[in-house]
Short mmCIF file of C-alpha atoms and ligand atoms in Angstrom, two decimals:
data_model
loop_
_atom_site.label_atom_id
_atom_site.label_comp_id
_atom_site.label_asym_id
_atom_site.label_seq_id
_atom_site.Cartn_x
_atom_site.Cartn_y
_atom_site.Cartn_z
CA UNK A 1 125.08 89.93 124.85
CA UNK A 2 125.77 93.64 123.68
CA UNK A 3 125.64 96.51 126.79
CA UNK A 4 123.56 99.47 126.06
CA UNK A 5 126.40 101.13 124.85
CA UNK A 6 127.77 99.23 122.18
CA UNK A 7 124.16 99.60 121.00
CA UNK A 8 124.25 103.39 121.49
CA UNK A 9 127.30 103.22 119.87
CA UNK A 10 126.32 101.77 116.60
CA UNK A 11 124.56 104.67 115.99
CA UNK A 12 127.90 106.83 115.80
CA UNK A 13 129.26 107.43 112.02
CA UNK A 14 131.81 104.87 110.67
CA UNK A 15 135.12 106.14 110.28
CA UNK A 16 134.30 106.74 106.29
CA UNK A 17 131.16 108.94 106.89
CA UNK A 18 132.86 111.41 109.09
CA UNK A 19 133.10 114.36 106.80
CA UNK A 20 130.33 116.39 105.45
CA UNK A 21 131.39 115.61 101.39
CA UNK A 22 131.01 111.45 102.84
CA UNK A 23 127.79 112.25 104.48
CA UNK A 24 126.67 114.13 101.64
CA UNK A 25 127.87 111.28 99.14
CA UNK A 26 128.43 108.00 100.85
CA UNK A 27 127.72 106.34 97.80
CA UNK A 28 130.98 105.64 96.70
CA UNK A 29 132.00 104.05 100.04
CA UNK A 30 128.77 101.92 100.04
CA UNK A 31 129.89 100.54 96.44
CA UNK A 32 133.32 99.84 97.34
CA UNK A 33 132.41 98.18 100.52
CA UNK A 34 129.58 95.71 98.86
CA UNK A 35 132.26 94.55 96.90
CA UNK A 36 135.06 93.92 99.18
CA UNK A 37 133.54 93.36 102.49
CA UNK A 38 129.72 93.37 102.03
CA UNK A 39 129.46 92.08 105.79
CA UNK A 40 132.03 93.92 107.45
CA UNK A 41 133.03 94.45 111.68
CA UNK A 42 133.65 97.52 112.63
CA UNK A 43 135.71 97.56 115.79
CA UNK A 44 135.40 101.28 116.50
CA UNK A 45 131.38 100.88 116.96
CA UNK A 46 131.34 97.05 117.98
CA UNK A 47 128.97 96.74 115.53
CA UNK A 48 128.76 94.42 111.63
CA UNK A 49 128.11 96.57 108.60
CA UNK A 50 126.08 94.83 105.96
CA UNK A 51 125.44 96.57 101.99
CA UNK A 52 124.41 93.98 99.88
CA UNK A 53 120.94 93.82 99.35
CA UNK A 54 120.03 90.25 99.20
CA UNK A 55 121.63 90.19 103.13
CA UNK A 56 120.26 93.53 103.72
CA UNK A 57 117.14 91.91 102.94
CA UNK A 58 117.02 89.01 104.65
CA UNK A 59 118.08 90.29 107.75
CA UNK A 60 115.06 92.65 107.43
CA UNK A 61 112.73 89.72 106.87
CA UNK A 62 114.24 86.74 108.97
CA UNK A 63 112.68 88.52 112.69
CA UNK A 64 113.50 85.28 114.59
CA UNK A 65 117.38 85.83 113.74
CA UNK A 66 117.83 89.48 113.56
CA UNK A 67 115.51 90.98 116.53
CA UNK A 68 114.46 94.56 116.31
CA UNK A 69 114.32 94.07 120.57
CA UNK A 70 116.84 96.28 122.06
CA UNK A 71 115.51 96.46 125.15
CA UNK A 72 117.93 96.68 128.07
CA UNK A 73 119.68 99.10 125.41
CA UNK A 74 118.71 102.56 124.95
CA UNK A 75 118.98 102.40 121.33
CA UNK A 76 114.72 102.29 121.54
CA UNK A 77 114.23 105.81 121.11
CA UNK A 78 111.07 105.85 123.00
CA UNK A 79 112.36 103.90 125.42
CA UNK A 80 112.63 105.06 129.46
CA UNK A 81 109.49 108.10 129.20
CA UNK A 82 108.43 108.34 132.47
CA UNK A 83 111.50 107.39 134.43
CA UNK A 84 115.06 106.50 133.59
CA UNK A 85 114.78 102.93 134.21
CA UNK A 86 110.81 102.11 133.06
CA UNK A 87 110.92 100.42 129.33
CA UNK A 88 108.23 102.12 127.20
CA UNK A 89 108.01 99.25 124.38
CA UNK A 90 106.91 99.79 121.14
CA UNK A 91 106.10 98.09 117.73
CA UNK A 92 109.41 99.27 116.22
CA UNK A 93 111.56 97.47 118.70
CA UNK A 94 109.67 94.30 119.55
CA UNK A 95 109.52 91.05 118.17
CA UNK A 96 106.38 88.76 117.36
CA UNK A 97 104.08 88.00 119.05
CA UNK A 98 103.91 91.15 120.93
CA UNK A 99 104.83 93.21 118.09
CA UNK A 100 101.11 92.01 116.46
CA UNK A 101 99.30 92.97 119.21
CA UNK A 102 101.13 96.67 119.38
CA UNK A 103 100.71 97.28 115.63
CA UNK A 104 97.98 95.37 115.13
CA UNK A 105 95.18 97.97 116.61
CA UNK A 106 96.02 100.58 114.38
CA UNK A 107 97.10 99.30 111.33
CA UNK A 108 94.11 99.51 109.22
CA UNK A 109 94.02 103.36 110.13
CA UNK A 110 96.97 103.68 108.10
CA UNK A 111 96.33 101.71 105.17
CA UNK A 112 95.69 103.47 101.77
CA UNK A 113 92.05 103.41 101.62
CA UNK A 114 91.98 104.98 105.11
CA UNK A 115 93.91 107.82 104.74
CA UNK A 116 92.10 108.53 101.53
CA UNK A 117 89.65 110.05 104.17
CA UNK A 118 92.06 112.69 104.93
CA UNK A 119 93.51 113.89 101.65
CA UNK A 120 91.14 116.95 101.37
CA UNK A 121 92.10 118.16 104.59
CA UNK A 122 95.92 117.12 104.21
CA UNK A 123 95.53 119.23 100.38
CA UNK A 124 94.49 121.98 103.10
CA UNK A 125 96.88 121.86 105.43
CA UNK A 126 99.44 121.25 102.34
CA UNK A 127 97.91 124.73 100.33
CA UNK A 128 98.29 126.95 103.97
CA UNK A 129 101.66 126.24 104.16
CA UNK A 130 102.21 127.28 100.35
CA UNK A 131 100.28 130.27 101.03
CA UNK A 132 102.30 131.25 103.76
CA UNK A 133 105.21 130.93 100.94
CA UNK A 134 103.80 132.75 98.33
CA UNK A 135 104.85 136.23 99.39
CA UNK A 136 108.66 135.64 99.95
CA UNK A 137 109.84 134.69 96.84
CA UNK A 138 112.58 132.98 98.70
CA UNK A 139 112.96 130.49 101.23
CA UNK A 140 114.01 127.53 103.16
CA UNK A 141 112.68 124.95 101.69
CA UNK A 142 113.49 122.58 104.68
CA UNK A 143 112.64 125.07 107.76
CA UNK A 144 109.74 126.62 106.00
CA UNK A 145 108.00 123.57 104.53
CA UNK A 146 109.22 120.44 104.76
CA UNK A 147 109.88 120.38 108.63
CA UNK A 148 106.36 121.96 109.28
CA UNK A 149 104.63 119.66 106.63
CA UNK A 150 104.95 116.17 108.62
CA UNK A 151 104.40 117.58 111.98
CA UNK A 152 101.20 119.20 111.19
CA UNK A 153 99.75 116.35 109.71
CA UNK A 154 100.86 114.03 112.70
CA UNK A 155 99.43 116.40 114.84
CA UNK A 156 96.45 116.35 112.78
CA UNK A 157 95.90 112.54 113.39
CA UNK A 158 96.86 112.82 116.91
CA UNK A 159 94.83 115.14 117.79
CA UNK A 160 96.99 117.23 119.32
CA UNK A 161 97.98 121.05 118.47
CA UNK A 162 100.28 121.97 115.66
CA UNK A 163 101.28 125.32 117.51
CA UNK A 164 103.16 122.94 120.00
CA UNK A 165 105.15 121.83 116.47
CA UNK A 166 108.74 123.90 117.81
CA UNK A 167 108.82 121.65 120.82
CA UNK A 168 107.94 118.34 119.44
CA UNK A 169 110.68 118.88 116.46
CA UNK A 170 113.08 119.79 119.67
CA UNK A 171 112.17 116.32 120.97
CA UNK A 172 112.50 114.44 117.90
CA UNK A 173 115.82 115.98 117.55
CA UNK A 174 117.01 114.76 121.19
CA UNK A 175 115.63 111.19 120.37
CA UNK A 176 117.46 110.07 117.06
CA UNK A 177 120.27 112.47 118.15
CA UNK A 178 123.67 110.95 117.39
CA UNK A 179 126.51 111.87 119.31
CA UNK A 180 128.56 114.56 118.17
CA UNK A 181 132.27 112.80 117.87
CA UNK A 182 133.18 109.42 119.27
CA UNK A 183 134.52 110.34 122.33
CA UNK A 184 132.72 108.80 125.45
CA UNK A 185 131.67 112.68 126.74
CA UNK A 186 129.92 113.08 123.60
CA UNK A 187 127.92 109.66 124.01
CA UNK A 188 127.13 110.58 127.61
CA UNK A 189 125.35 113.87 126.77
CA UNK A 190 123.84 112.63 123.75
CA UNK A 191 122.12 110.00 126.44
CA UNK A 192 121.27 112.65 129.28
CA UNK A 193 119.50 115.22 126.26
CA UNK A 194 117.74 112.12 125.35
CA UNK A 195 116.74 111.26 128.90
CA UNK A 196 115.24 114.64 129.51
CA UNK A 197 112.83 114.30 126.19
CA UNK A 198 111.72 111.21 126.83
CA UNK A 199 110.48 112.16 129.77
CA UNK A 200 108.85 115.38 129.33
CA UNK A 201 107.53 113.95 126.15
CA UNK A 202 105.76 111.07 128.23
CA UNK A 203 104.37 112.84 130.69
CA UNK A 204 102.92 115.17 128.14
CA UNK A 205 101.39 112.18 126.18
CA UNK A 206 100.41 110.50 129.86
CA UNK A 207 98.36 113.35 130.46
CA UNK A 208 96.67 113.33 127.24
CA UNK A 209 95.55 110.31 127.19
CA UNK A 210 94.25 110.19 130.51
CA UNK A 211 91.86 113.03 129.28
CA UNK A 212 90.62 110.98 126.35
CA UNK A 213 89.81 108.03 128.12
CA UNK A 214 86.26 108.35 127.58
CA UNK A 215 86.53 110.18 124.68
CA UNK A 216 85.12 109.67 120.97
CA UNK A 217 86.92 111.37 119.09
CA UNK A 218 88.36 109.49 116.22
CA UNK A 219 91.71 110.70 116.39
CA UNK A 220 94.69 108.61 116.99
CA UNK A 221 94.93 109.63 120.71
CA UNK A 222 91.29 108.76 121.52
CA UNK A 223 92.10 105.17 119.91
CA UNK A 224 95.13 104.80 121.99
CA UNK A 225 93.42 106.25 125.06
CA UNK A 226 90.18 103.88 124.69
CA UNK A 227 91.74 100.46 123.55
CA UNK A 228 92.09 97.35 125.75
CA UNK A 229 94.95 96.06 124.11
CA UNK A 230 97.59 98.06 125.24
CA UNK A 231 99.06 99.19 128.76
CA UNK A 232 99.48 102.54 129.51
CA UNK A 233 103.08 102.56 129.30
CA UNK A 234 102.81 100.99 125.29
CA UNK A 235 100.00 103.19 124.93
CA UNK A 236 102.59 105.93 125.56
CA UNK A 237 105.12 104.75 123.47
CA UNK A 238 102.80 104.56 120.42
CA UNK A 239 102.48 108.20 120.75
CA UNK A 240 105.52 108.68 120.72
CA UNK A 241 106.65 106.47 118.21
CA UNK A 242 104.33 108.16 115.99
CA UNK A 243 105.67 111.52 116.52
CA UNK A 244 108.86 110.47 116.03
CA UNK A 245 108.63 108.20 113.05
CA UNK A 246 107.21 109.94 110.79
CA UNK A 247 108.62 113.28 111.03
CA UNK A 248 112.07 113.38 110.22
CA UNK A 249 111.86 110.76 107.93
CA UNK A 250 109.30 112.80 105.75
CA UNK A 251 111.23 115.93 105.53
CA UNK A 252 113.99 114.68 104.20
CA UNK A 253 111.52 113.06 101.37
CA UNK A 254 110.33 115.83 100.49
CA UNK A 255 113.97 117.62 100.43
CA UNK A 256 115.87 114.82 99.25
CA UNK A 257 113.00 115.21 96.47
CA UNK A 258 113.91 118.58 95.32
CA UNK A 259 117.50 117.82 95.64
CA UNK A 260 117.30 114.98 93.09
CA UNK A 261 115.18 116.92 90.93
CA UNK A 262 116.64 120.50 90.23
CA UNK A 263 120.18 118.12 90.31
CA UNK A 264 118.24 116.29 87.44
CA UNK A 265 117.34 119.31 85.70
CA UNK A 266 113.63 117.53 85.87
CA UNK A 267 112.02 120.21 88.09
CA UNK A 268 109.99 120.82 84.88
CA UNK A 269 109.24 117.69 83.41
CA UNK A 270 107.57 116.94 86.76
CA UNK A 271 104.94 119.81 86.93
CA UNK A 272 103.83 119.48 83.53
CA UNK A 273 103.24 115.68 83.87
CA UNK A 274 106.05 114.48 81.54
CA UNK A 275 107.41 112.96 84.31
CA UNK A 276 105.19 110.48 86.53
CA UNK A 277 105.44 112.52 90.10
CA UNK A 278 104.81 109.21 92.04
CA UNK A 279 106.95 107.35 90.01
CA UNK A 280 109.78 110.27 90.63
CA UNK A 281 108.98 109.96 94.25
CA UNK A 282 109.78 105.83 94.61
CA UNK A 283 113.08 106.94 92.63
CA UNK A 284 114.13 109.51 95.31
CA UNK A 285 113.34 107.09 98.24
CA UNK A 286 115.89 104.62 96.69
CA UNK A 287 118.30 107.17 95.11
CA UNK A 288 118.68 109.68 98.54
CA UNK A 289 116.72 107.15 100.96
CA UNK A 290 116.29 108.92 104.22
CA UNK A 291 116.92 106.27 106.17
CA UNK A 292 120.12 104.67 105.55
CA UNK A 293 120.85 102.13 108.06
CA UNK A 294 118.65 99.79 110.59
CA UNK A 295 119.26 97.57 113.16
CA UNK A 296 119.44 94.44 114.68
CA UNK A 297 120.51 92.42 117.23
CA UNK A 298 120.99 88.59 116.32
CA UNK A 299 119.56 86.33 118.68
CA UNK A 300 121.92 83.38 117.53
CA UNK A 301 124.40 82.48 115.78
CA UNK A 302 124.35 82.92 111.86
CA UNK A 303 126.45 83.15 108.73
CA UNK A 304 125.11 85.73 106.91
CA UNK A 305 126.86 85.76 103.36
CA UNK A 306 130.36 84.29 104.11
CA UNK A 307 130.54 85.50 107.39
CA UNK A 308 129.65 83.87 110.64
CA UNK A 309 128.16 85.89 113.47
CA UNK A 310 127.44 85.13 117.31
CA UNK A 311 124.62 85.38 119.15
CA UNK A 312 123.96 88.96 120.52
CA UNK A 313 125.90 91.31 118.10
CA UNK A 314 124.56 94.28 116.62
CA UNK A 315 123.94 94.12 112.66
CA UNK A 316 123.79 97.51 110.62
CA UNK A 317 122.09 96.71 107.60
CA UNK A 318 122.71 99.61 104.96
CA UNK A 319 119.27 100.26 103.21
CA UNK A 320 120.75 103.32 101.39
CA UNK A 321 123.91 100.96 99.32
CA UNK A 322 121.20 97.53 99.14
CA UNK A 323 119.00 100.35 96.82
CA UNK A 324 122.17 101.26 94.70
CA UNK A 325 123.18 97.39 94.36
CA UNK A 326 123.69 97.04 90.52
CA UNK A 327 122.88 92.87 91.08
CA UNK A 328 119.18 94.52 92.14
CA UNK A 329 119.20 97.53 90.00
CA UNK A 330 120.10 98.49 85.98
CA UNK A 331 122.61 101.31 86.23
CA UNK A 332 121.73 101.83 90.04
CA UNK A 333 124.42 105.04 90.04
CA UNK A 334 121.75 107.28 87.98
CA UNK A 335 118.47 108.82 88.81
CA UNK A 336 115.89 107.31 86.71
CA UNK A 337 112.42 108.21 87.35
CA UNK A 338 110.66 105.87 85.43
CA UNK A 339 112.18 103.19 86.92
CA UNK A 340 109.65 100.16 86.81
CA UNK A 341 109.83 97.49 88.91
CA UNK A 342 111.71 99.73 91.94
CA UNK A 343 112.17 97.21 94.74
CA UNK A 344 114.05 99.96 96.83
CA UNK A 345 114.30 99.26 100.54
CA UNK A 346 113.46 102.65 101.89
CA UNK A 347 110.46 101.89 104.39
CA UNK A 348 111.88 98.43 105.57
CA UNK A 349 111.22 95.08 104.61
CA UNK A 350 108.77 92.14 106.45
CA UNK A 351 106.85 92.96 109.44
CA UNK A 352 108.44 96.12 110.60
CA UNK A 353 107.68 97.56 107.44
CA UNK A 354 106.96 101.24 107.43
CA UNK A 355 102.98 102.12 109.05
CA UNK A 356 103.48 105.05 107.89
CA UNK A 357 104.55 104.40 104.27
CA UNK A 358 101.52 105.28 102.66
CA UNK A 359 101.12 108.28 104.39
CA UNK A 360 104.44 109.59 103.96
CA UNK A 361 103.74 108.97 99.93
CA UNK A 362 100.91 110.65 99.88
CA UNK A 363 101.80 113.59 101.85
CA UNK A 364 104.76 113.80 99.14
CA UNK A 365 102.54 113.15 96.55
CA UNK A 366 100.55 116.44 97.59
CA UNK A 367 103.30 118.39 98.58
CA UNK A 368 104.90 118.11 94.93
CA UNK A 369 101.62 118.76 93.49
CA UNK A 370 101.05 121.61 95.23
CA UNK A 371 104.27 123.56 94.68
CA UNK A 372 104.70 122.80 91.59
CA UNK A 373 101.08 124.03 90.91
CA UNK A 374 101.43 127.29 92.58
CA UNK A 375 105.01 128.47 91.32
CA UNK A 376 106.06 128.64 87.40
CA UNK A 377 109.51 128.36 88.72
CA UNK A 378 110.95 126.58 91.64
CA UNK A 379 114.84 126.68 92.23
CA UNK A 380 117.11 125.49 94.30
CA UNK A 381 120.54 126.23 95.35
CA UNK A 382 122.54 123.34 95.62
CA UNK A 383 125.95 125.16 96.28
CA UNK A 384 127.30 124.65 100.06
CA UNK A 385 124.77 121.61 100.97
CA UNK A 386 125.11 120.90 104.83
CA UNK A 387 124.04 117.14 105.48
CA UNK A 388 121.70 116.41 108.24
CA UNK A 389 123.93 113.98 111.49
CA UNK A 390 121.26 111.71 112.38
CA UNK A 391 119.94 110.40 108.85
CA UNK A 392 120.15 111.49 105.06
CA UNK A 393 118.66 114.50 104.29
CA UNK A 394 119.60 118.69 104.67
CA UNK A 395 120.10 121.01 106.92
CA UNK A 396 118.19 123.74 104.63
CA UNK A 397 117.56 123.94 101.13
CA UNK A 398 117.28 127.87 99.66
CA UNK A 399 115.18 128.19 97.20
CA UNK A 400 113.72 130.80 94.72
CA UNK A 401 110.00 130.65 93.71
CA UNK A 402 108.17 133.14 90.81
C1 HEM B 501 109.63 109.00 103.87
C2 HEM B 501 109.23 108.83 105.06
C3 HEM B 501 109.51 107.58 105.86
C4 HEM B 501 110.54 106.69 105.76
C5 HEM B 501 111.71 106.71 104.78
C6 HEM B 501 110.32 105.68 106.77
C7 HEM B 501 111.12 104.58 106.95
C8 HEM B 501 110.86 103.55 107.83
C9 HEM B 501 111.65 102.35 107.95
C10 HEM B 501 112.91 102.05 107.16
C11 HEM B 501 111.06 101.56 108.89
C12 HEM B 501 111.54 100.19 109.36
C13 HEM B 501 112.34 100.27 110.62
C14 HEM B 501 112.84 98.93 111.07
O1 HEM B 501 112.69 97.93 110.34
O2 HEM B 501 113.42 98.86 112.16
C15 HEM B 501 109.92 102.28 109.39
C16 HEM B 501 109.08 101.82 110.39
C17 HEM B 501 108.05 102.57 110.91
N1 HEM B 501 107.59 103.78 110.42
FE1 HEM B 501 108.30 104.83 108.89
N2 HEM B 501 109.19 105.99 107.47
C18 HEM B 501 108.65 107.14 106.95
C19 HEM B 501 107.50 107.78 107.33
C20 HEM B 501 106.70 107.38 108.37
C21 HEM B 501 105.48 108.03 108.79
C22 HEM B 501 104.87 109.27 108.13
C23 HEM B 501 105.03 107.35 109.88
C24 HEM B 501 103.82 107.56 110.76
C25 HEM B 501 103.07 108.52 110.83
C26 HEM B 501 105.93 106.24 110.12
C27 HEM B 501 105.78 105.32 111.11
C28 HEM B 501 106.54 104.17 111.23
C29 HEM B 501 106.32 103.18 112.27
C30 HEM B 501 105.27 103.22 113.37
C31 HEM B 501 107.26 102.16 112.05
C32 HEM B 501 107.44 100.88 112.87
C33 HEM B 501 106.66 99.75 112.20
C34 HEM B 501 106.86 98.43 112.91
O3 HEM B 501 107.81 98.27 113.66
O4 HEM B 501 106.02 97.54 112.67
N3 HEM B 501 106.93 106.28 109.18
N4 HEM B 501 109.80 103.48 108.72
#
């Protein structure tokens, strides 16, 4: 079996995504390594690489091979809240049947017709963040909209306060944090800055929903707070996973989407409807997915393409090459937005599928609508990009608005 740290340690860069220009552009290596050593061992991380999509796929779907449990690991990022040896469990890191019973309770909340519900207030919450825009004629796109976006509207559904927004980003941060280098120092203090948010960030949520035990609220808390189903602990970590799911992830949607399109030269084919916006949007989550890679841990021996693999190793599958894999995709290398069928891989595959897909479309959905409604012209400067360390997205994104 794998120690904690060789799982810890899969989430360091390979060797080839070291530099910013590889971060920015892995693409490249992605393509040359699907076709010379599509399931690959990297020594350096301990860890098998894996960019085709058919075995990127599978290992997403076949759960009783490839667990998502990495328990007795600290690769759970909610994992280890209220003290540094407690496991907080939660749906993204179990495996049936317990992974049922910790999604099951509030999947339907999430599901399309639900969140219908909120789109006039998420339009709202969209159209005051605009409005605190309009004046400044230029901005940071990622610090001024699309970092505050997602947290307000988790916060919304939580039922928790958006001014707190500074210090859940700085716990989000600490969570998916990857180390800085590869050196053992760097791994250490990455683990200690995680230790310290996990904790505050339980007790915070521990007191919560203590409050809302009786509540009836319909907020996400007061369902936690008031269901049978779950223990305190996992009713914990489903706060937390929720916080930390969603938020990260969305930004970079929504800058990875403004990325693709001013580097498309479709910024205005989008506003005036020439372009289908959702369709654009499913083309950006496989063309700059903001999730590249997920794990696994195989609970037995498998071949997996060519390649045999024991029991207990930790699989990387790369979501970000599987949705440029030209077997899967016409002329995967270029943006299309019109793509139709667009199978990409960007919120998962089989039962760990992404909760919060539909939300995060929707809130993109309304984003784009929004600033493209409110500005003739929207551009951005896409000399100097900085990538993001922990997944695909940008640092900050200037932009110019009239
Ligand atoms: C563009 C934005 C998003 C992307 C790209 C994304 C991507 C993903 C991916 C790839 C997974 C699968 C992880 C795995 O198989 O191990 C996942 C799972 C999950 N996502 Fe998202 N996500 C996004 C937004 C959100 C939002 C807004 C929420 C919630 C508010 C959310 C909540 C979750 C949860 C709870 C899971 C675990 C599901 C399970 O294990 O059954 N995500 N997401």
């Amino acid at each position: 079996m794998q120690s904690t740290d060789s799982v810890d340690s899969a989430r360091q860069h390979p060797a080839a995504l070291q530099s910013r220009d590889a971060r920015l552009d892995p693409f490249e290596w992605y393509a040359e390594m699907r076709s010379e050593a599509s399931v690959h061992y990297d020594e350096d991380r301990d860890t098998w690489d894996v960019f085709r999509y058919e075995d990127v796929d599978r290992v997403l779907r076949e759960q009783e091979t490839f667990s998502a449990d990495r328990s007795g690991s600290s690769g759970d990022p909610s994992a280890d809240a209220e003290s540094d040896t407690a496991i907080l469990k939660t749906m993204i890191s179990t495996d049936p049947p317990e992974h049922e019973r910790l999604r099951g309770f509030v999947n339907e909340r999430f599901q399309p017709g639900a969140l219908n519900d909120y789109r006039p207030r998420l339009e709202e919450l969209t159209d005051e963040l605009v409005d605190d825009l309009e004046d400044t004629g230029q901005f940071d796109f990622v610090d001024e909209f699309a970092i505050p976006l997602p947290v307000t509207v988790i916060a919304e559904l939580l039922g928790i306060p958006a001014e707190r927004r500074d210090q859940f980003k700085e716990w989000s941060n600490a969570l998916i944090a990857r180390p800085e280098d590869n050196s053992e120092e760097a791994l250490q203090r990455m683990k200690r800055e995680r230790g310290a948010a996990q904790k505050e960030m339980g007790q915070y949520f521990a007191k919560l929903l203590k409050e809302r035990q009786a509540g009836d609220g319909d907020d996400l808390i007061t369902l936690a707070a008031t269901t049978d189903e779950l223990t305190t602990k996992e009713k914990i970590g489903f706060c937390m996973i929720l916080l930390l799911a969603g938020n990260i992830t969305t930004t970079n949607l929504l800058t990875n989407a403004i990325w693709c399109f001013q580097e498309q030269g479709i910024v205005e084919d989008v506003r005036s409807g020439d372009i289908d916006r959702k369709q654009a949007i499913e083309e950006v989550l496989r063309y700059r997915s903001p999730i590249q890679e997920i794990q696994r841990v195989t609970s037995e021996d498998v071949t997996l393409g060519e390649t045999q693999i024991e029991a207990g190793e930790v699989v990387n599958v790369w979501v970000g090459a599987a949705n440029r894999d030209p077997e899967v995709f016409d002329d995967p290398e270029t943006f299309r937005p019109e793509r139709t069928p667009n199978q990409h891989l960007a919120f998962g595959k089989g039962i760990h599928y992404c909760l919060g897909a539909p939300l995060a479309r929707l809130e993109a959905d309304i984003a784009l609508d929004r600033l493209l409604t409110r500005f003739d012209r929207l551009d951005a400067d896409l000399s100097d990009l900085q990538p993001i360390s922990s997944h695909y997205g940008l640092e900050s994104l200037r932009c110019q608005v009239q």
